[in-house]
JSON list of C-alpha atoms in Angstrom, two decimals:
[
{"chain": "A", "resi": 16, "resn": "UNK", "atom": "CA", "xyz": [6.78, -7.39, -8.45]},
{"chain": "A", "resi": 17, "resn": "UNK", "atom": "CA", "xyz": [5.76, -4.17, -6.75]},
{"chain": "A", "resi": 18, "resn": "UNK", "atom": "CA", "xyz": [5.16, -5.99, -3.48]},
{"chain": "A", "resi": 19, "resn": "UNK", "atom": "CA", "xyz": [8.70, -5.39, -2.28]},
{"chain": "A", "resi": 20, "resn": "UNK", "atom": "CA", "xyz": [8.60, -2.53, 0.22]},
{"chain": "A", "resi": 21, "resn": "UNK", "atom": "CA", "xyz": [10.74, 0.50, -0.71]},
{"chain": "A", "resi": 22, "resn": "UNK", "atom": "CA", "xyz": [13.01, 0.15, 2.30]},
{"chain": "A", "resi": 23, "resn": "UNK", "atom": "CA", "xyz": [13.92, -3.39, 1.27]},
{"chain": "A", "resi": 24, "resn": "UNK", "atom": "CA", "xyz": [15.38, -2.03, -1.96]},
{"chain": "A", "resi": 25, "resn": "UNK", "atom": "CA", "xyz": [17.82, -0.15, 0.24]},
{"chain": "A", "resi": 26, "resn": "UNK", "atom": "CA", "xyz": [18.90, -3.29, 2.08]},
{"chain": "A", "resi": 27, "resn": "UNK", "atom": "CA", "xyz": [16.88, -2.93, 5.28]},
{"chain": "A", "resi": 28, "resn": "UNK", "atom": "CA", "xyz": [15.61, -6.07, 6.98]},
{"chain": "A", "resi": 29, "resn": "UNK", "atom": "CA", "xyz": [12.04, -7.24, 6.43]},
{"chain": "A", "resi": 30, "resn": "UNK", "atom": "CA", "xyz": [9.68, -6.11, 9.17]},
{"chain": "A", "resi": 31, "resn": "UNK", "atom": "CA", "xyz": [6.02, -5.82, 10.04]},
{"chain": "A", "resi": 32, "resn": "UNK", "atom": "CA", "xyz": [6.00, -2.54, 8.09]},
{"chain": "A", "resi": 33, "resn": "UNK", "atom": "CA", "xyz": [7.32, -4.24, 4.95]},
{"chain": "A", "resi": 34, "resn": "UNK", "atom": "CA", "xyz": [4.64, -6.92, 5.38]},
{"chain": "A", "resi": 35, "resn": "UNK", "atom": "CA", "xyz": [2.02, -4.16, 5.63]},
{"chain": "A", "resi": 36, "resn": "UNK", "atom": "CA", "xyz": [3.31, -2.74, 2.31]},
{"chain": "A", "resi": 37, "resn": "UNK", "atom": "CA", "xyz": [2.96, -6.18, 0.70]},
{"chain": "A", "resi": 38, "resn": "UNK", "atom": "CA", "xyz": [-0.54, -6.52, 2.14]},
{"chain": "A", "resi": 39, "resn": "UNK", "atom": "CA", "xyz": [-1.52, -3.19, 0.59]},
{"chain": "A", "resi": 40, "resn": "UNK", "atom": "CA", "xyz": [-0.18, -4.29, -2.80]},
{"chain": "A", "resi": 41, "resn": "UNK", "atom": "CA", "xyz": [-1.96, -7.62, -2.53]},
{"chain": "A", "resi": 42, "resn": "UNK", "atom": "CA", "xyz": [-5.25, -5.98, -1.51]},
{"chain": "A", "resi": 43, "resn": "UNK", "atom": "CA", "xyz": [-5.19, -3.57, -4.44]},
{"chain": "A", "resi": 44, "resn": "UNK", "atom": "CA", "xyz": [-4.34, -6.32, -6.90]},
{"chain": "A", "resi": 45, "resn": "UNK", "atom": "CA", "xyz": [-7.02, -8.65, -5.54]},
{"chain": "A", "resi": 46, "resn": "UNK", "atom": "CA", "xyz": [-9.71, -5.96, -5.53]},
{"chain": "A", "resi": 47, "resn": "UNK", "atom": "CA", "xyz": [-8.90, -4.47, -8.94]},
{"chain": "A", "resi": 48, "resn": "UNK", "atom": "CA", "xyz": [-7.25, -7.29, -10.88]},
{"chain": "A", "resi": 49, "resn": "UNK", "atom": "CA", "xyz": [-4.24, -5.10, -11.68]},
{"chain": "A", "resi": 50, "resn": "UNK", "atom": "CA", "xyz": [-0.94, -4.20, -10.06]},
{"chain": "A", "resi": 51, "resn": "UNK", "atom": "CA", "xyz": [-1.21, -1.10, -7.89]},
{"chain": "A", "resi": 52, "resn": "UNK", "atom": "CA", "xyz": [1.56, 0.91, -9.57]},
{"chain": "A", "resi": 53, "resn": "UNK", "atom": "CA", "xyz": [2.49, 2.06, -13.01]},
{"chain": "A", "resi": 54, "resn": "UNK", "atom": "CA", "xyz": [5.68, 0.37, -14.15]},
{"chain": "A", "resi": 55, "resn": "UNK", "atom": "CA", "xyz": [7.09, 3.82, -14.92]},
{"chain": "A", "resi": 56, "resn": "UNK", "atom": "CA", "xyz": [7.34, 4.66, -11.20]},
{"chain": "A", "resi": 57, "resn": "UNK", "atom": "CA", "xyz": [10.33, 2.82, -9.76]},
{"chain": "A", "resi": 58, "resn": "UNK", "atom": "CA", "xyz": [9.46, 2.15, -6.14]},
{"chain": "A", "resi": 59, "resn": "UNK", "atom": "CA", "xyz": [13.05, 2.26, -4.90]},
{"chain": "A", "resi": 60, "resn": "UNK", "atom": "CA", "xyz": [13.57, 5.80, -6.25]},
{"chain": "A", "resi": 61, "resn": "UNK", "atom": "CA", "xyz": [10.63, 7.17, -4.26]},
{"chain": "A", "resi": 62, "resn": "UNK", "atom": "CA", "xyz": [11.54, 5.51, -0.96]},
{"chain": "A", "resi": 63, "resn": "UNK", "atom": "CA", "xyz": [12.30, 8.83, 0.75]},
{"chain": "A", "resi": 64, "resn": "UNK", "atom": "CA", "xyz": [8.92, 10.42, 0.04]},
{"chain": "A", "resi": 65, "resn": "UNK", "atom": "CA", "xyz": [6.39, 10.94, 2.85]},
{"chain": "A", "resi": 66, "resn": "UNK", "atom": "CA", "xyz": [3.34, 10.78, 0.62]},
{"chain": "A", "resi": 67, "resn": "UNK", "atom": "CA", "xyz": [1.42, 7.64, -0.29]},
{"chain": "A", "resi": 68, "resn": "UNK", "atom": "CA", "xyz": [2.65, 5.61, -3.21]},
{"chain": "A", "resi": 69, "resn": "UNK", "atom": "CA", "xyz": [1.10, 6.72, -6.51]},
{"chain": "A", "resi": 70, "resn": "UNK", "atom": "CA", "xyz": [-1.59, 4.16, -7.14]},
{"chain": "A", "resi": 71, "resn": "UNK", "atom": "CA", "xyz": [-2.68, 3.78, -10.74]},
{"chain": "A", "resi": 72, "resn": "UNK", "atom": "CA", "xyz": [-5.60, 6.13, -11.23]},
{"chain": "A", "resi": 73, "resn": "UNK", "atom": "CA", "xyz": [-7.73, 3.36, -12.75]},
{"chain": "A", "resi": 74, "resn": "UNK", "atom": "CA", "xyz": [-7.13, 1.27, -9.62]},
{"chain": "A", "resi": 75, "resn": "UNK", "atom": "CA", "xyz": [-8.02, 4.10, -7.30]},
{"chain": "A", "resi": 76, "resn": "UNK", "atom": "CA", "xyz": [-11.35, 4.54, -9.07]},
{"chain": "A", "resi": 77, "resn": "UNK", "atom": "CA", "xyz": [-12.06, 0.81, -8.78]},
{"chain": "A", "resi": 78, "resn": "UNK", "atom": "CA", "xyz": [-11.40, 0.64, -5.06]},
{"chain": "A", "resi": 79, "resn": "UNK", "atom": "CA", "xyz": [-14.44, 0.92, -2.83]},
{"chain": "A", "resi": 80, "resn": "UNK", "atom": "CA", "xyz": [-14.34, 4.14, -0.76]},
{"chain": "A", "resi": 81, "resn": "UNK", "atom": "CA", "xyz": [-13.91, 2.08, 2.41]},
{"chain": "A", "resi": 82, "resn": "UNK", "atom": "CA", "xyz": [-10.96, 0.18, 0.89]},
{"chain": "A", "resi": 83, "resn": "UNK", "atom": "CA", "xyz": [-9.05, 3.15, -0.50]},
{"chain": "A", "resi": 84, "resn": "UNK", "atom": "CA", "xyz": [-7.87, 4.52, 2.89]},
{"chain": "A", "resi": 85, "resn": "UNK", "atom": "CA", "xyz": [-6.75, 1.03, 3.91]},
{"chain": "A", "resi": 86, "resn": "UNK", "atom": "CA", "xyz": [-4.61, 0.67, 0.79]},
{"chain": "A", "resi": 87, "resn": "UNK", "atom": "CA", "xyz": [-3.22, 4.18, 1.02]},
{"chain": "A", "resi": 88, "resn": "UNK", "atom": "CA", "xyz": [-2.20, 3.69, 4.65]},
{"chain": "A", "resi": 89, "resn": "UNK", "atom": "CA", "xyz": [-0.47, 0.41, 3.80]},
{"chain": "A", "resi": 90, "resn": "UNK", "atom": "CA", "xyz": [1.39, 2.03, 0.91]},
{"chain": "A", "resi": 91, "resn": "UNK", "atom": "CA", "xyz": [3.02, 4.96, 2.67]},
{"chain": "A", "resi": 92, "resn": "UNK", "atom": "CA", "xyz": [6.65, 5.16, 1.53]},
{"chain": "A", "resi": 93, "resn": "UNK", "atom": "CA", "xyz": [8.17, 5.44, 4.98]},
{"chain": "A", "resi": 94, "resn": "UNK", "atom": "CA", "xyz": [7.92, 2.25, 7.04]},
{"chain": "A", "resi": 95, "resn": "UNK", "atom": "CA", "xyz": [7.56, 4.25, 10.27]},
{"chain": "A", "resi": 96, "resn": "UNK", "atom": "CA", "xyz": [4.43, 5.90, 8.84]},
{"chain": "A", "resi": 97, "resn": "UNK", "atom": "CA", "xyz": [2.68, 2.64, 7.98]},
{"chain": "A", "resi": 98, "resn": "UNK", "atom": "CA", "xyz": [0.19, 1.44, 10.57]},
{"chain": "A", "resi": 99, "resn": "UNK", "atom": "CA", "xyz": [0.81, -1.69, 12.60]},
{"chain": "A", "resi": 100, "resn": "UNK", "atom": "CA", "xyz": [-1.25, -4.71, 11.65]},
{"chain": "A", "resi": 101, "resn": "UNK", "atom": "CA", "xyz": [-3.44, -4.30, 14.73]},
{"chain": "A", "resi": 102, "resn": "UNK", "atom": "CA", "xyz": [-4.54, -0.87, 13.47]},
{"chain": "A", "resi": 103, "resn": "UNK", "atom": "CA", "xyz": [-5.34, -2.37, 10.09]},
{"chain": "A", "resi": 104, "resn": "UNK", "atom": "CA", "xyz": [-7.49, -5.05, 11.73]},
{"chain": "A", "resi": 105, "resn": "UNK", "atom": "CA", "xyz": [-9.37, -2.28, 13.53]},
{"chain": "A", "resi": 106, "resn": "UNK", "atom": "CA", "xyz": [-9.90, -0.48, 10.22]},
{"chain": "A", "resi": 107, "resn": "UNK", "atom": "CA", "xyz": [-11.29, -3.64, 8.63]},
{"chain": "A", "resi": 108, "resn": "UNK", "atom": "CA", "xyz": [-13.57, -4.32, 11.59]},
{"chain": "A", "resi": 109, "resn": "UNK", "atom": "CA", "xyz": [-14.87, -0.76, 11.49]},
{"chain": "A", "resi": 110, "resn": "UNK", "atom": "CA", "xyz": [-15.40, -0.88, 7.72]},
{"chain": "A", "resi": 111, "resn": "UNK", "atom": "CA", "xyz": [-17.24, -4.21, 7.92]},
{"chain": "A", "resi": 112, "resn": "UNK", "atom": "CA", "xyz": [-19.49, -2.73, 10.59]},
{"chain": "A", "resi": 113, "resn": "UNK", "atom": "CA", "xyz": [-20.33, 0.19, 8.33]},
{"chain": "A", "resi": 114, "resn": "UNK", "atom": "CA", "xyz": [-17.89, 2.73, 9.78]},
{"chain": "A", "resi": 115, "resn": "UNK", "atom": "CA", "xyz": [-15.31, 4.74, 7.90]},
{"chain": "A", "resi": 116, "resn": "UNK", "atom": "CA", "xyz": [-12.22, 3.26, 9.58]}
]
């Protein structure tokens, strides 16, 4: 499954950041009904990139504009760039109140 954070492929220990990655994968799959990544993009090869993971274009179009930034922030390759769960809760609260996160 694509839910395994890139750093875990390299043998790092699971952390809050790897849980945030899994949450992003789960959110995309729940909201679109499809896995977030194309099988042709091996996650472990891209682990050193600073850009967001390449979501399938059809999934990106299906995500609500308020959900897309949430998923993209969860799916940053570098674990130090992923937001802590408290920031994600703030994003969800803001989005549910009609803000842009």
